[in-house]
Tab-separated table of C-alpha atoms in Angstrom:
chain	number	residue	atom	x	y	z
A	210	MET	CA	-16.011	-14.554	19.759
A	211	LYS	CA	-12.549	-13.789	18.364
A	212	GLU	CA	-12.627	-16.694	15.907
A	213	GLN	CA	-16.091	-15.641	14.704
A	214	TRP	CA	-15.060	-12.098	13.814
A	215	GLN	CA	-11.885	-13.357	12.152
A	216	SER	CA	-13.900	-15.816	10.070
A	217	ALA	CA	-16.321	-13.040	9.129
A	218	PHE	CA	-13.447	-10.652	8.282
A	219	GLY	CA	-12.038	-13.414	6.080
A	220	GLN	CA	-15.118	-13.076	3.859
A	221	MET	CA	-14.392	-9.401	3.129
A	222	THR	CA	-12.593	-8.591	-0.122
A	223	TYR	CA	-9.919	-5.980	-0.745
A	224	GLY	CA	-7.538	-4.902	-3.438
A	225	ILE	CA	-3.890	-5.840	-2.946
A	226	TYR	CA	-1.546	-2.888	-3.403
A	227	VAL	CA	2.131	-2.043	-3.164
A	228	LEU	CA	2.702	0.932	-0.857
A	229	THR	CA	6.080	2.683	-1.247
A	230	THR	CA	7.937	5.183	0.929
A	231	LYS	CA	11.243	7.022	0.945
A	232	THR	CA	13.241	9.000	3.503
A	233	ASP	CA	16.805	10.289	3.553
A	234	ASP	CA	17.739	6.897	5.049
A	235	GLY	CA	16.381	4.840	2.151
A	236	ILE	CA	13.356	3.411	0.400
A	237	ASN	CA	10.849	0.746	1.332
A	238	GLY	CA	7.762	-0.937	0.005
A	239	MET	CA	5.124	-3.160	1.551
A	240	ILE	CA	1.959	-4.993	0.619
A	241	ALA	CA	-1.185	-3.173	1.725
A	242	SER	CA	-4.765	-4.346	1.409
A	243	TRP	CA	-6.600	-2.185	3.944
A	244	VAL	CA	-6.900	0.712	1.476
A	245	THR	CA	-9.897	2.681	0.206
A	246	GLN	CA	-10.919	5.861	-1.586
A	247	VAL	CA	-12.607	8.196	0.905
A	248	SER	CA	-13.399	11.241	-1.272
A	249	TYR	CA	-13.289	12.411	-4.876
A	250	ASP	CA	-13.509	16.141	-4.106
A	251	PRO	CA	-10.784	16.445	-3.028
A	252	PRO	CA	-9.400	13.067	-4.144
A	253	LEU	CA	-8.461	11.250	-0.906
A	254	ILE	CA	-7.276	7.723	-0.146
A	255	MET	CA	-6.947	5.998	3.226
A	256	ALA	CA	-4.354	3.322	3.984
A	257	ALA	CA	-4.127	1.397	7.268
A	258	VAL	CA	-0.565	0.532	8.359
A	259	HIS	CA	0.466	-1.283	11.547
A	260	PRO	CA	2.934	0.757	13.662
A	261	ASN	CA	5.428	-2.132	13.707
A	262	ARG	CA	5.895	-1.922	9.929
A	263	TYR	CA	9.099	-0.218	8.776
A	264	SER	CA	7.082	1.874	6.304
A	265	HIS	CA	4.885	3.265	9.101
A	266	ASP	CA	7.558	5.514	10.614
A	267	MET	CA	8.735	6.525	7.150
A	268	ILE	CA	5.222	7.752	6.317
A	269	VAL	CA	4.988	9.578	9.646
A	270	THR	CA	8.334	11.286	8.914
A	271	THR	CA	7.770	12.271	5.276
A	272	ARG	CA	3.960	12.568	5.282
A	273	ALA	CA	3.964	10.955	1.814
A	274	PHE	CA	3.641	7.545	0.160
A	275	GLY	CA	3.024	5.925	-3.197
A	276	LEU	CA	0.236	3.430	-3.824
A	277	HIS	CA	0.275	1.026	-6.756
A	278	ILE	CA	-2.522	-1.073	-8.227
A	279	ILE	CA	-0.997	-4.317	-9.442
A	280	ASN	CA	-2.209	-6.766	-12.073
A	281	GLN	CA	-3.405	-10.301	-11.327
A	282	SER	CA	-0.362	-11.477	-13.289
A	283	GLN	CA	2.010	-9.687	-10.866
A	284	LYS	CA	1.660	-12.041	-7.873
A	285	ASP	CA	5.470	-12.234	-7.811
A	286	LEU	CA	5.428	-8.717	-6.333
A	287	LEU	CA	3.670	-10.080	-3.229
A	288	LYS	CA	6.660	-12.193	-2.240
A	289	ARG	CA	9.117	-9.445	-3.144
A	290	PHE	CA	7.422	-6.705	-1.112
A	291	LYS	CA	6.621	-8.965	1.844
A	292	GLY	CA	10.360	-9.575	2.289
A	293	PRO	CA	12.381	-7.881	5.011
A	294	ASP	CA	15.225	-6.289	3.001
A	295	PRO	CA	14.255	-2.938	1.402
A	296	LYS	CA	17.173	-3.108	-1.067
A	297	GLU	CA	16.037	-6.494	-2.394
A	298	LYS	CA	12.467	-5.251	-2.826
A	299	PHE	CA	13.492	-2.730	-5.482
A	300	ALA	CA	16.327	-4.715	-7.113
A	301	GLY	CA	15.589	-5.129	-10.812
A	302	ILE	CA	12.319	-3.175	-10.611
A	303	ASN	CA	11.688	-0.255	-12.934
A	304	TRP	CA	10.778	2.765	-10.771
A	305	LYS	CA	11.223	6.518	-10.554
A	306	THR	CA	11.097	9.109	-7.791
A	307	GLY	CA	7.809	11.014	-7.864
A	308	THR	CA	7.259	14.708	-7.248
A	309	ALA	CA	6.602	14.100	-3.522
A	310	GLY	CA	9.809	12.075	-3.300
A	311	VAL	CA	8.314	8.574	-3.092
A	312	PRO	CA	9.151	5.608	-5.338
A	313	ILE	CA	6.685	5.155	-8.201
A	314	LEU	CA	6.663	1.708	-9.823
A	315	LYS	CA	6.549	1.898	-13.614
A	316	ASN	CA	5.162	-1.581	-14.379
A	317	CYS	CA	1.892	-1.578	-12.451
A	318	LEU	CA	-1.659	-0.981	-13.661
A	319	ALA	CA	-1.953	2.426	-12.014
A	320	TRP	CA	-0.364	4.485	-9.261
A	321	PHE	CA	-1.049	7.352	-6.885
A	322	GLU	CA	1.362	9.716	-5.232
A	323	LEU	CA	-0.085	10.833	-1.911
A	324	GLU	CA	0.530	13.427	0.790
A	325	VAL	CA	-0.828	12.644	4.249
A	326	ILE	CA	-3.302	15.229	5.538
A	327	GLU	CA	-4.545	13.329	8.616
A	328	GLN	CA	-3.631	10.303	10.645
A	329	HIS	CA	-5.671	8.502	13.269
A	330	GLN	CA	-5.110	5.419	15.392
A	331	PRO	CA	-8.561	4.166	16.432
A	332	GLY	CA	-7.246	0.618	16.932
A	333	ASN	CA	-4.053	-1.301	16.316
A	334	HIS	CA	-3.391	0.244	12.867
A	335	THR	CA	-2.738	3.865	11.940
A	336	LEU	CA	-5.122	5.243	9.336
A	337	PHE	CA	-3.304	7.581	6.965
A	338	ILE	CA	-5.713	9.805	5.037
A	339	ALA	CA	-3.864	11.253	2.083
A	340	LYS	CA	-4.490	13.674	-0.766
A	341	VAL	CA	-3.709	12.545	-4.317
A	342	VAL	CA	-0.989	14.866	-5.658
A	343	ASP	CA	-0.265	12.876	-8.810
A	344	ALA	CA	-1.541	9.703	-10.454
A	345	GLY	CA	-1.191	7.710	-13.613
A	346	VAL	CA	-2.310	4.624	-15.507
A	347	HIS	CA	0.402	2.454	-17.051
A	348	SER	CA	-1.700	-0.331	-18.557
A	349	GLU	CA	-5.092	-1.998	-18.672
A	350	GLY	CA	-5.777	-5.244	-16.860
A	351	THR	CA	-7.491	-6.859	-13.914
A	352	PRO	CA	-6.342	-5.649	-10.482
A	353	LEU	CA	-5.076	-8.207	-7.972
A	354	THR	CA	-7.486	-8.700	-5.060
A	355	THR	CA	-7.742	-10.877	-1.995
A	356	LEU	CA	-9.951	-13.215	-4.057
A	357	ASP	CA	-6.807	-14.083	-6.058
A	358	TYR	CA	-4.638	-14.784	-3.034
A	359	GLU	CA	-5.191	-17.259	-0.205
A	360	GLY	CA	-2.913	-15.587	2.350
A	361	MET	CA	-5.238	-12.697	3.225
A	362	TYR	CA	-4.412	-10.781	6.406
A	363	VAL	CA	-7.354	-10.371	8.789
A	364	GLY	CA	-5.382	-9.819	11.974
A	365	LYS	CA	-3.368	-11.982	14.310
A	366	LYS	CA	-5.093	-15.070	15.696
């Protein structure tokens, strides 16, 4: 049964995003694909983050994160933000600190600055439901999705 659901999950498509966080101890970013809009009034977004991710505890602490829509031409960001060293992730990247204190990447298609209003853990990932407090569009282009990348995460086998 497990292989069947993983094969079926592998047919689902998602956007690929960079999720950023910041605490007094530093900054971090990670690749996130389990992300969706859940409301437009008020504007809400949900992101699923595994508790073993460094960013997870940072989000729990600050109740804020940034979410960035990246272009198909920015696949290099996947390798950068999948890496373990937070300092290397932001080296040479143009970013600013947003109003909620999270890193906002300047060279992505669009971005959201979010404040967590609810969190739930119905399974092995925490669902962070967050209110959009600021957003912007930097450029036009085609967003990167799991259709553009063969290493899609569907869960551990």
